[in-house]
Coordinates of C-alpha atoms in Angstrom, one line a residue:
Chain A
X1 CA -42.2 35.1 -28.9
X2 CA -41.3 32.4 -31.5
X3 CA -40.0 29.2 -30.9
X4 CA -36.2 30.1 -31.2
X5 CA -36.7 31.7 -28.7
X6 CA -38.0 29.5 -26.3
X7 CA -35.5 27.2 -27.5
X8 CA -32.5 29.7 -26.5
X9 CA -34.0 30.1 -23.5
X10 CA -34.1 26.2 -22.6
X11 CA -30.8 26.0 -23.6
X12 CA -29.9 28.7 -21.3
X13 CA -31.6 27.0 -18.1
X14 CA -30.7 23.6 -19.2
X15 CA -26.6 25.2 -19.3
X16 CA -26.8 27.6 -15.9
X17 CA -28.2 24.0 -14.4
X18 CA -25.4 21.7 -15.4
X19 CA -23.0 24.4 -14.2
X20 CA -24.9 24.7 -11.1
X21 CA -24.9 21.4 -10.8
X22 CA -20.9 21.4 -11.4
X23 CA -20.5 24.3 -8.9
X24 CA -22.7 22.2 -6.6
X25 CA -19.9 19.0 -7.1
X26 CA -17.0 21.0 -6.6
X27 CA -18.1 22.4 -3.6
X28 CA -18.7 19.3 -2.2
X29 CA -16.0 17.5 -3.3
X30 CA -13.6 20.2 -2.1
X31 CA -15.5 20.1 1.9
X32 CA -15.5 16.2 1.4
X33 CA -11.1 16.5 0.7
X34 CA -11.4 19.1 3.2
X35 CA -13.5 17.3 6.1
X36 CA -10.4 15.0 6.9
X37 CA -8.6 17.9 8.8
X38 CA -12.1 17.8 10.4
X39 CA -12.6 13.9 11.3
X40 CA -9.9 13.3 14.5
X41 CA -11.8 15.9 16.4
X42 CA -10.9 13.4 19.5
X43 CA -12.5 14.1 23.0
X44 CA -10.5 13.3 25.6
X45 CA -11.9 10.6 28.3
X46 CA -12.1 12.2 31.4
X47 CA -11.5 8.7 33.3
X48 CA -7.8 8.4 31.6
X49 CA -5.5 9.5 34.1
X50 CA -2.5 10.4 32.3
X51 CA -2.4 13.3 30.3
X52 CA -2.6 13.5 26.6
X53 CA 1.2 14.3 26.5
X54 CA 2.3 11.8 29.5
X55 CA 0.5 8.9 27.6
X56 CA 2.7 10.2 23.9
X57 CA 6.1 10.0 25.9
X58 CA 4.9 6.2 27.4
X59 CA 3.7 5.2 23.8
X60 CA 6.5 6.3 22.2
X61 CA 8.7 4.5 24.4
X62 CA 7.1 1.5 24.1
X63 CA 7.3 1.7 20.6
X64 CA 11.3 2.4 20.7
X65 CA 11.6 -0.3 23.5
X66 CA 11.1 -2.6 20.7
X67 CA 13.3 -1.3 17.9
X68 CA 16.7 -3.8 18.0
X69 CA 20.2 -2.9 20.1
X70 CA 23.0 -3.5 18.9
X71 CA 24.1 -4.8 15.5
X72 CA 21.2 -6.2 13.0
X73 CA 21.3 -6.7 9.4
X74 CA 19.1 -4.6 6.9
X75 CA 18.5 -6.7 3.4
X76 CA 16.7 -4.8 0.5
X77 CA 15.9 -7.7 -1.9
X78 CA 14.1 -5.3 -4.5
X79 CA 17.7 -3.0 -4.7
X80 CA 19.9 -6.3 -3.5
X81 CA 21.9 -4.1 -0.9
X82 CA 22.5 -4.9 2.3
X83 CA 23.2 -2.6 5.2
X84 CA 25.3 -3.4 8.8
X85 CA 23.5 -1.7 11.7
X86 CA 23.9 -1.0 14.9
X87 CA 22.0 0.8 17.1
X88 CA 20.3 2.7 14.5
X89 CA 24.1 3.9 12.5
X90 CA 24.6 2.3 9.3
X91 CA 28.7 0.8 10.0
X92 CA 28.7 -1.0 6.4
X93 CA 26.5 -1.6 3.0
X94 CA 27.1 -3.4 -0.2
X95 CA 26.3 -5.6 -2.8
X96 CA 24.0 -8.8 -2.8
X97 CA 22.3 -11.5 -4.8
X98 CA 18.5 -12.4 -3.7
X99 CA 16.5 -15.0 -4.7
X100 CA 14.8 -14.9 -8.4
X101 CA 11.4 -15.5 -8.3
X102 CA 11.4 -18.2 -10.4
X103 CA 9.1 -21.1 -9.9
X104 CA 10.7 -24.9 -10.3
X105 CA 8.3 -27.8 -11.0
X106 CA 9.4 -31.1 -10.1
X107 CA 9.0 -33.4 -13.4
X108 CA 6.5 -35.5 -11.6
X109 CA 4.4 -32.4 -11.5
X110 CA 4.6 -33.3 -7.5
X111 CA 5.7 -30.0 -6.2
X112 CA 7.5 -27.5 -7.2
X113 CA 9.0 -24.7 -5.5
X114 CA 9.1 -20.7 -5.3
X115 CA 13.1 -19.1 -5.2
X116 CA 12.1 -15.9 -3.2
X117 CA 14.1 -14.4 -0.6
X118 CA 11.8 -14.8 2.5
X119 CA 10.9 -11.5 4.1
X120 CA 10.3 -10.0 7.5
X121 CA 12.3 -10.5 10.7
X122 CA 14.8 -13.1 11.1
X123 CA 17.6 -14.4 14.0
X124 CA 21.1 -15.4 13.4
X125 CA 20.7 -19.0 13.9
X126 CA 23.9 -20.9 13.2
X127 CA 27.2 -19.6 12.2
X128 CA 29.7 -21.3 10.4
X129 CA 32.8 -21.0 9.0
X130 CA 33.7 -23.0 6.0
X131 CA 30.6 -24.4 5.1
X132 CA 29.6 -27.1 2.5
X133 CA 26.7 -26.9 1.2
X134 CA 23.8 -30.0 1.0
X135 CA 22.2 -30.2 -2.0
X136 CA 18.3 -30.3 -1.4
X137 CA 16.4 -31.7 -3.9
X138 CA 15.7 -29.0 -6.3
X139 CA 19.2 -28.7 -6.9
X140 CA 19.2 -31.9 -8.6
X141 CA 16.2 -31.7 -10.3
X142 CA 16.8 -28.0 -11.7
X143 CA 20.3 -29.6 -13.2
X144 CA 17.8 -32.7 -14.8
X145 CA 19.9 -35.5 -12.1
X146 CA 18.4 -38.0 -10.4
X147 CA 18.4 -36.9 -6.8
X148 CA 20.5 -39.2 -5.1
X149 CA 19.2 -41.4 -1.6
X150 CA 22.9 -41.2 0.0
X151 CA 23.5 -38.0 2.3
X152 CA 26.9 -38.0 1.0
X153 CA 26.1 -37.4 -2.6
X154 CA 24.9 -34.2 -1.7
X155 CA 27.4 -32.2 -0.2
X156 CA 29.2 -30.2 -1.7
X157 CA 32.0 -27.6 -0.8
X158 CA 33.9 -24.4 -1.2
X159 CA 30.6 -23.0 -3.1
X160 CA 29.2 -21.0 0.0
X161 CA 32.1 -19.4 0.3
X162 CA 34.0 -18.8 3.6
X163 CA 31.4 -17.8 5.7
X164 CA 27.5 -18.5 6.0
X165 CA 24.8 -17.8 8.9
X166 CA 21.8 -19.5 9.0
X167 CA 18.7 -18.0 9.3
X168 CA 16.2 -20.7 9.7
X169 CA 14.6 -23.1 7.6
X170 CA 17.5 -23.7 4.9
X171 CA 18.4 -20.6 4.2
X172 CA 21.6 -18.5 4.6
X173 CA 23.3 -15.5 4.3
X174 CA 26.6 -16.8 2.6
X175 CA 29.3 -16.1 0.2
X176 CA 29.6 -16.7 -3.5
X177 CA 31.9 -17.4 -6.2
X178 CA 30.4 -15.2 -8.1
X179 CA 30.8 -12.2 -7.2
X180 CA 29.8 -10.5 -11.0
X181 CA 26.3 -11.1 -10.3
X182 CA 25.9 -9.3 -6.7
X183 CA 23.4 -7.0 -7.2
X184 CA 21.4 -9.0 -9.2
X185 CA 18.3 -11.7 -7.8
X186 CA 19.8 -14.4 -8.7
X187 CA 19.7 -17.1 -6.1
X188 CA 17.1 -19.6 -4.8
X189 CA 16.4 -17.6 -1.6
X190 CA 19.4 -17.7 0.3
X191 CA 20.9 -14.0 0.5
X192 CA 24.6 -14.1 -1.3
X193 CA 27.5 -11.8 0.0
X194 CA 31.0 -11.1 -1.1
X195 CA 32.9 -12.9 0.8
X196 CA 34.6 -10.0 2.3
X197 CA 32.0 -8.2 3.3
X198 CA 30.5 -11.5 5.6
X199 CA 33.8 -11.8 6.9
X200 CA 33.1 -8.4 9.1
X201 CA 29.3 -9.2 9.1
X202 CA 30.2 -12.7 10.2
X203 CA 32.7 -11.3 13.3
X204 CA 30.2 -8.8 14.1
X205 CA 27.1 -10.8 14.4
X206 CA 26.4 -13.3 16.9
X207 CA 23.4 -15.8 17.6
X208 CA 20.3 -13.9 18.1
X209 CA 21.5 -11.7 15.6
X210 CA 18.6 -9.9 13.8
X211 CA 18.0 -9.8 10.6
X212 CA 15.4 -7.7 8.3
X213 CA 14.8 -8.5 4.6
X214 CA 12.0 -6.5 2.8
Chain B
X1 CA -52.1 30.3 -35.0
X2 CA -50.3 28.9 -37.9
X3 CA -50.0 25.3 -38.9
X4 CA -46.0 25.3 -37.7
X5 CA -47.1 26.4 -34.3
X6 CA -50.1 23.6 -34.0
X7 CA -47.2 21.2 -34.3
X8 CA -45.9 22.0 -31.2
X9 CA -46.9 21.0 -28.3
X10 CA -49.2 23.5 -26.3
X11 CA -47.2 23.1 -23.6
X12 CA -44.2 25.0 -25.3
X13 CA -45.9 27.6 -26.8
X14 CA -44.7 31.2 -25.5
X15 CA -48.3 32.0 -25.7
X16 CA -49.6 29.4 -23.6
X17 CA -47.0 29.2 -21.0
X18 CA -47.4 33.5 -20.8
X19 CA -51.3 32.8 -20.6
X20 CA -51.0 29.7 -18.3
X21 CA -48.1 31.1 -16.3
X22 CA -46.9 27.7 -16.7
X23 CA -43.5 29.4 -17.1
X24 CA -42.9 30.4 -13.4
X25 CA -44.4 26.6 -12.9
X26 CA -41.1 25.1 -14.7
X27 CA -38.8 28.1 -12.9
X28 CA -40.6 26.8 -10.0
X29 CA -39.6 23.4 -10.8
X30 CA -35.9 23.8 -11.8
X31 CA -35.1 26.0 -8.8
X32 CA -36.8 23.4 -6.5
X33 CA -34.3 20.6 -8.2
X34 CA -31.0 23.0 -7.6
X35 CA -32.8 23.5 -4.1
X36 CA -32.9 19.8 -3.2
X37 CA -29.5 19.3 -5.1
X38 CA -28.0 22.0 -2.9
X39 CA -29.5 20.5 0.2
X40 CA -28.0 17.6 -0.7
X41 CA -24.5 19.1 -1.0
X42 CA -24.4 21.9 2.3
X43 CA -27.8 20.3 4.4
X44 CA -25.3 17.2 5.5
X45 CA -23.0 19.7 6.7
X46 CA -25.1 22.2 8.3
X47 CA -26.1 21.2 11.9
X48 CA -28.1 23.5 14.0
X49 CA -25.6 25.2 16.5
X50 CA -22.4 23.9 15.3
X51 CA -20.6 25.2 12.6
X52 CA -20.2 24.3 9.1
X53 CA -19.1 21.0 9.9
X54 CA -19.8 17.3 8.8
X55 CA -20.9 16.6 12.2
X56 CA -23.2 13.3 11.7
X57 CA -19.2 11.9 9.8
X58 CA -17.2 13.3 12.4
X59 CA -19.3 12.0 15.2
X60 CA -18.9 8.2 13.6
X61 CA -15.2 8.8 13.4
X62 CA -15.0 10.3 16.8
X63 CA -16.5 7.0 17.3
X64 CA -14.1 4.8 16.0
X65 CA -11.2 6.7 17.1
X66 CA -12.5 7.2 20.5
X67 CA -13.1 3.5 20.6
X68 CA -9.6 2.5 19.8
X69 CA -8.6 5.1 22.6
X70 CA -11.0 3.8 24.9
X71 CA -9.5 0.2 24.3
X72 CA -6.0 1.4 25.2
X73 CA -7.2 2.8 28.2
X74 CA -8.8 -0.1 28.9
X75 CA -6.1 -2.5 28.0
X76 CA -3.9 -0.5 30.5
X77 CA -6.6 0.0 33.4
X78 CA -9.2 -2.8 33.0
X79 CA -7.7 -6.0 31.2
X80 CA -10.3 -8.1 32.8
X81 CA -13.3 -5.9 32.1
X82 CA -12.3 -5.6 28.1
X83 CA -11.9 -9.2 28.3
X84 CA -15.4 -10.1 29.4
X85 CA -17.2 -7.6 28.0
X86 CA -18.0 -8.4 24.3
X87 CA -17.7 -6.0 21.2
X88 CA -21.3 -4.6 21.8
X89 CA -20.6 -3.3 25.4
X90 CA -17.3 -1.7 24.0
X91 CA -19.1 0.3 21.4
X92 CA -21.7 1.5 23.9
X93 CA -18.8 2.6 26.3
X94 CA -16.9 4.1 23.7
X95 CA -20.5 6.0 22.7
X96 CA -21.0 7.2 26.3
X97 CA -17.5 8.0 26.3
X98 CA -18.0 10.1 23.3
X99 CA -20.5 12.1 25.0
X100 CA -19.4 12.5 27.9
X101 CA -15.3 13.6 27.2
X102 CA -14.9 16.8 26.5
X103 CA -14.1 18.0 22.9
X104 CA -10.4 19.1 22.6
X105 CA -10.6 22.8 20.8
X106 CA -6.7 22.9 21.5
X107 CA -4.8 22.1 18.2
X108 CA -1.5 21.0 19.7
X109 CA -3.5 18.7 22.0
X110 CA -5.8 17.3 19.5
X111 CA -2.4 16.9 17.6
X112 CA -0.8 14.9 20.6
X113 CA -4.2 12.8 21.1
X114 CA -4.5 11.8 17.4
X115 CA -0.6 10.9 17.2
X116 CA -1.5 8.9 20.6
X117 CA -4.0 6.8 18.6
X118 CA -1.3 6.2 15.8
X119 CA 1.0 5.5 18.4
X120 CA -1.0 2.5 20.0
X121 CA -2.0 1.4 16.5
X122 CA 1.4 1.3 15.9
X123 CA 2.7 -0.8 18.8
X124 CA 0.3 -3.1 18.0
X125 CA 1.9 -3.5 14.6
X126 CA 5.8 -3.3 16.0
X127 CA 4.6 -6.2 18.0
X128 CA 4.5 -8.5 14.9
X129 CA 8.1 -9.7 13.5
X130 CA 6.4 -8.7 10.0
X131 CA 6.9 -4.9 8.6
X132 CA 4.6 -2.3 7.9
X133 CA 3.8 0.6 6.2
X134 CA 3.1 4.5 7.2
X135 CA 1.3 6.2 4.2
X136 CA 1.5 9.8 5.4
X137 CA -0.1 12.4 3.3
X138 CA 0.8 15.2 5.3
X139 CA 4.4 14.7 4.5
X140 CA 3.8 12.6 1.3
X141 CA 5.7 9.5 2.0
X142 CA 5.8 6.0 2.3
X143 CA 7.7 4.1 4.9
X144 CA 8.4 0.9 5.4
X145 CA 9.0 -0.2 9.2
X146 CA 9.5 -2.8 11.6
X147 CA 9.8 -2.9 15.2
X148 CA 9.1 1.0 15.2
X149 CA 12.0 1.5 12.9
X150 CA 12.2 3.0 9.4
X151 CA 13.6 -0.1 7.3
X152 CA 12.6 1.9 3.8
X153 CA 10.7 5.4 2.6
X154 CA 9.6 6.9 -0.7
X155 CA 9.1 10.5 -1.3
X156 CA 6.2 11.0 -3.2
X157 CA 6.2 14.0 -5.6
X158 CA 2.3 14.5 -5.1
X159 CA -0.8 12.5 -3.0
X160 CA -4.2 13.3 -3.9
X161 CA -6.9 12.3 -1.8
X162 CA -10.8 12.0 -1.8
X163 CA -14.1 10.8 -0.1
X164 CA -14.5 9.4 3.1
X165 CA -11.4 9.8 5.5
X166 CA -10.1 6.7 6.5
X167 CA -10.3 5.6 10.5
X168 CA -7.0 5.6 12.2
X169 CA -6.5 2.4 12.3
X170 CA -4.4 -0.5 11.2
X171 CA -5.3 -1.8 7.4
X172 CA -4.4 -4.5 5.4
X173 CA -3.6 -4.4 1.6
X174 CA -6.2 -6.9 0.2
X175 CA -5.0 -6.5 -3.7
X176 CA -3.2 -5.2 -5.5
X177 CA -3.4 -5.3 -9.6
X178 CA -2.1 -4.2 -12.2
X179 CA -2.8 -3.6 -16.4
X180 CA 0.8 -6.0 -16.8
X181 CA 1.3 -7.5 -13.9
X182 CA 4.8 -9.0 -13.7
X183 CA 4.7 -13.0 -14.2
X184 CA 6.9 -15.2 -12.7
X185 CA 9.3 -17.6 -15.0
X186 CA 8.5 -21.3 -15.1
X187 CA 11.1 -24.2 -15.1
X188 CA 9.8 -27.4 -15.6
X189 CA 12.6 -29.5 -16.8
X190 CA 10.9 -32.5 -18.1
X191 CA 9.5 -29.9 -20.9
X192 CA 13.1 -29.2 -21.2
X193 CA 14.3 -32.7 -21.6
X194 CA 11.0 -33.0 -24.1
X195 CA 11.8 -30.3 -26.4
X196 CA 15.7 -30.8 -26.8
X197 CA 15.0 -34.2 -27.4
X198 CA 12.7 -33.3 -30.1
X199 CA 14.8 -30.5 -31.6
X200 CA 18.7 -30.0 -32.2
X201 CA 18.7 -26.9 -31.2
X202 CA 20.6 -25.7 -27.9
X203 CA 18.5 -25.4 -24.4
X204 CA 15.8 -22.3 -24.8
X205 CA 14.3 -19.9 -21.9
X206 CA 12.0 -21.7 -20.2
X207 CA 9.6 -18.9 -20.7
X208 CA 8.9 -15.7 -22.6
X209 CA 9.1 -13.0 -20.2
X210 CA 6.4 -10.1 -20.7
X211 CA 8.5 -7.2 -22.6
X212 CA 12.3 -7.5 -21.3
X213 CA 15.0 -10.0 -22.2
X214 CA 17.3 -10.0 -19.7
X215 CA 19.6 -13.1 -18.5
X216 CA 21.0 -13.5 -15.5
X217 CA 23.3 -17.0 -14.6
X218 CA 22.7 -18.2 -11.9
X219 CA 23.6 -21.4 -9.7
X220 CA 22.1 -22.6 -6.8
X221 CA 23.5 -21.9 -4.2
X222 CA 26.5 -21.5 -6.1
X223 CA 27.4 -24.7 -7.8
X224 CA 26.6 -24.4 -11.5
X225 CA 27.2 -21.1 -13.5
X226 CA 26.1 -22.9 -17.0
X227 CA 22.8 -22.4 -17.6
X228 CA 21.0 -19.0 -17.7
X229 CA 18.1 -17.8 -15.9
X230 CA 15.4 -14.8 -16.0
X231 CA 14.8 -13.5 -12.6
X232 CA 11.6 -11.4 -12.0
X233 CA 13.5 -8.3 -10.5
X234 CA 12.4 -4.4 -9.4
X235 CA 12.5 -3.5 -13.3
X236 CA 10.0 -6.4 -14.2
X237 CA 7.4 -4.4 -11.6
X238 CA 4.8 -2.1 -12.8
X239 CA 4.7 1.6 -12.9
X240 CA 1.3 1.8 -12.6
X241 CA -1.0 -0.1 -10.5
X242 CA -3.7 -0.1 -7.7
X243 CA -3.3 -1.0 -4.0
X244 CA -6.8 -1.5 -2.5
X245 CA -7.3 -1.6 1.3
X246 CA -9.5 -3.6 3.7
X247 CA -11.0 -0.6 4.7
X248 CA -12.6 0.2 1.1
X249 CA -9.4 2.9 0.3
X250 CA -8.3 2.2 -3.4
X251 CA -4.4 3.9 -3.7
X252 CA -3.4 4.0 -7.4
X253 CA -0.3 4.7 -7.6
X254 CA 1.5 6.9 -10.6
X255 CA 4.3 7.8 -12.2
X256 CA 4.7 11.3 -13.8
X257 CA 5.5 11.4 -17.2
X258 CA 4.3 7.5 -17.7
X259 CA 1.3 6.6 -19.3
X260 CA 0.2 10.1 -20.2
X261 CA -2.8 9.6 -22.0
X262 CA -4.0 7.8 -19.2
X263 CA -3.2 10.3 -16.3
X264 CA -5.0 12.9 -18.5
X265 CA -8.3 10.3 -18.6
X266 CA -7.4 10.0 -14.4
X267 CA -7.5 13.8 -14.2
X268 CA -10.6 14.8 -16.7
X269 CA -12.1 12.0 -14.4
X270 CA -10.5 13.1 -10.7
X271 CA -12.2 16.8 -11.5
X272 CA -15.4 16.3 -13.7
X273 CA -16.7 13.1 -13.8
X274 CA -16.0 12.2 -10.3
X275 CA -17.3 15.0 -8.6
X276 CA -20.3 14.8 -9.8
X277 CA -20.6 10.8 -9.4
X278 CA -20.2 11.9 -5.8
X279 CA -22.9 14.3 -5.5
X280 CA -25.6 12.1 -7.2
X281 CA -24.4 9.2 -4.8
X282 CA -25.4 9.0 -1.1
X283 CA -23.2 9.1 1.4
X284 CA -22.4 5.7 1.8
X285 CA -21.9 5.3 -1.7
X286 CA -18.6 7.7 -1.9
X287 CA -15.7 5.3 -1.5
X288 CA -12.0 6.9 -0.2
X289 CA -9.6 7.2 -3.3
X290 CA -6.1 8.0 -3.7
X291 CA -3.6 8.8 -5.9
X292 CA 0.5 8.7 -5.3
X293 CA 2.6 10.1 -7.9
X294 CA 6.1 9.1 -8.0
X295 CA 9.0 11.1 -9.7
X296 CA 10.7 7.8 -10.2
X297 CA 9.3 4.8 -11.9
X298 CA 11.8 2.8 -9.5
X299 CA 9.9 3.6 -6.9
X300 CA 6.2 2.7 -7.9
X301 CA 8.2 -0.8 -9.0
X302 CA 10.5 -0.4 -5.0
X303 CA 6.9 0.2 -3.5
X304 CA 4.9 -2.8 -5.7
X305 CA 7.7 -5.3 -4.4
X306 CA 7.6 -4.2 -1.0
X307 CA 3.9 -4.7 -0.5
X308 CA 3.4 -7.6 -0.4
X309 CA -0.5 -9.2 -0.2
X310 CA -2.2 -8.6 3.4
X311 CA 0.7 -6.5 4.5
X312 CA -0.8 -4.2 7.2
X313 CA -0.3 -0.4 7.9
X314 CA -1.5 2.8 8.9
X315 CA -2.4 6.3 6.7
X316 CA -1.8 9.3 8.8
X317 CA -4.3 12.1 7.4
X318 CA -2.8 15.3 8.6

């Protein structure tokens, strides 16, 4: 036998071990993905006393007990559309501005602050009908004004539209002027509507009112 | 023997390994290598009198699971007990509990148990005014909830999975990054004031947003529509990008027909290379990936806005 020989034959073993070795993977890797069908092999405790299926029906209502009644508000700041709920059907959806995202930095490098739309649960906290709006600082120092010391200086109306409802700390649900830019993130956090559609939303929803923004 | 063949080594030599029979010595010692490598892959799973099943995993999830169920049960029978007792004492009742319940061979039941876990995971979650998520690969889709109800959902076009399965149990997103992750714009006014003081030219962006121009005017809250904006919105998100868990899961999520090049690397590496990493690494080595592919690049960017950092959730493994 000459060397070539031995050689091939190396080459051989050295080739039927890396694809036994790649077999060998596979297989594992497919029974590993596999072995989560496997894992929730559960044993029932034999000191619960209701049954499996007893315990899913009181879990389950639980879990609806807590879903809202009656009318909420759905607001999708990633597609800027709202949606008018109650119990569960959708009664009315449409067009809104959410905040930007853009970060403002006081000139005094002080603070600064973050225009998002907050997200999670909220409650209808005030309603109001004609509202003027007060000017917080950032308003002033986004326009490069001095921000003034007198409340009155501040206000300002007919810019929230007809209708806004207060959801905690400073922000609103409220109508806009301009209505070419619904749809579009636009605001400092507050959630814009036309002001027709608030007009039902605003009728409809009371204090206590939920509201959801995701 | 010839000069060529006294430059080998003796040890490859056809003669020598025929005369030595060191030949069935290296067969010996290759088969014993695929032995031990093929121990490594079916002796975990083979356990004398149960079947081919990954009993020494399944026994620590039955663990874990049984130990959330055993806390429901106790939050509902034995407040004061749980309350005392500390985390030790629950996993050694949870153990005995283990041991002593009876295995449920019934698929519909075991179905009805496991959603039961989800279930009380889930009301715990619904009890928070924050949403969640549902990752649930048996139907391949994301939801977004609150309260118990579906606020959004994605339909995934195809979820891979791998490794260890995940507990049932609630998660948190601990990160989530990204090759371009989107930046937010900047306004600083006093740089504004700065540089149209210095040049003639009219009021620029404040900053150069990372591959789209897009202007949007804004006011405040309505009261000046003369100056222009960029907003960071769902088109600024990525397509591409990983979500990794508190619980060691890594979700990268895709979107088909992006990035091709590097879904093909993803896949030569999904089938070949990480395979293999697996079966050279131990057990606890092997870390749970996952892979969502969206049809849509929307919703990658929907599902990167709506996850926000330490958002919790569940992922229901069918």
């Amino acid at each position: 036998m000459k060397i070539w020989k031995v050689m091939l034959v190396l080459t051989a073993v050295i080739y039927l071990v890396v694809l036994f070795i790649f077999v060998l993977a596979w297989i594992k890797d497919i029974r590993q993905v596999n072995s989560w069908n496997e894992v929730y092999a559960f044993r029932i405790d034999p000191k619960e006393k209701l049954t499996p299926e007893a315990k899913n029906a009181a879990l389950k209502k639980q879990v609806n007990d807590l879903r809202p009644k009656g009318v909420y508000i759905m607001v999708d700041s990633a597609e800027n559309r709202y949606y008018l709920k109650k119990d569960g059907e959708t009664i009315k959806e449409g067009l809104v501005s959410t905040g930007s995202g853009v970060v403002l930095v006081d000139p005094s490098g002080k603070r600064s602050w973050v225009f998002d739309t907050p997200k999670g649960e909220f409650f209808v906290k005030s309603k109001i009908q004609n509202p003027y709006w007060v000017k917080p600082d950032w308003a002033f120092i986004e326009e490069g004004e001095p921000v003034p010391k007198r409340m009155e200086d501040r206000v300002e109306g007919g810019v929230l539209g007809d209708y806004a409802l207060g959801f905690g700390n400073g922000y609103f649900l409220h109508g806009t002027l301009y209505t070419r830019l619904l749809g579009r993130n636009v605001t400092h956090g507050c959630v814009r509507f036309a002001d027709k559609d608030l007009e039902e939303i605003f009728k409809m929803s009371k204090i206590g009112t939920r509201i959801y923004i995701y | 023997m010839s000069k060529d063949q006294e430059k080998i080594p003796k040890m490859w030599t056809a003669k020598r390994i025929k005369e030595t029979g060191e030949g069935g010595a290296i067969s010996l010692m290759v088969f014993l290598l695929l032995l031990i490598l093929a121990a490594g892959v079916f002796g975990e799973n083979v356990q004398p009198g149960a079947k081919s099943v990954n009993k020494s995993v399944k026994q620590n999830k039955r663990t874990t699971a049984v130990d959330k169920n055993s806390q429901v049960v106790q939050k509902n029978n034995q407040p004061a007990v749980q309350k005392k007792s500390g985390p030790k004492s629950q996993e050694k009742t949870a153990q005995a509990k283990t041991e002593t319940g009876q295995p449920i061979k019934d698929k519909a039941k075991l179905q009805v148990v496991k959603e039961n876990i989800f279930l009380a995971e889930e009301l715990s979650l619904a009890k928070n005014p924050q949403y969640y998520f549902v990752l649930n690969l048996k139907e391949k889709k994301i939801e977004l909830r609150a309260r118990g109800m579906v606020l959004k959902s994605w339909a995934a076009r195809d979820i891979r999975y791998t490794g260890p399965a995940v507990p049932l149990k609630v998660t948190t997103l601990a990160q989530k990054t990204a090759l371009k992750p989107p930046k937010r714009l900047l306004i600083n006014p006093a740089e504004n004031q700065a540089q149209e003081s210095s040049t003639a030219k009219p009021q620029e962006k404040k900053e150069e947003k990372a591959g789209q121009e897009k202007t949007a005017a804004a006011s405040g809250s309505g009261s000046s529509d003369n100056f222009e904006v960029q907003a960071l919105e769902i088109t600024d998100m990525p397509t591409s990008y990983e979500l990794i868990m508190d619980n060691g899961l890594q979700v990268s999520i895709r979107t088909k027909g992006k990035e091709k090049s590097r879904q093909q690397r993803e896949l030569i590496s999904w089938y070949v290379l990480r395979p293999i990493k697996n079966l050279l690494s131990s057990k606890k080595e092997i870390k749970p990936k996952m892979i969502i592919y969206f049809e849509k690049e929307r919703d990658a960017q929907g599902l990167y806005w709506a996850f926000i950092d330490g958002l919790k959730g569940l992922i229901w493994l069918p």
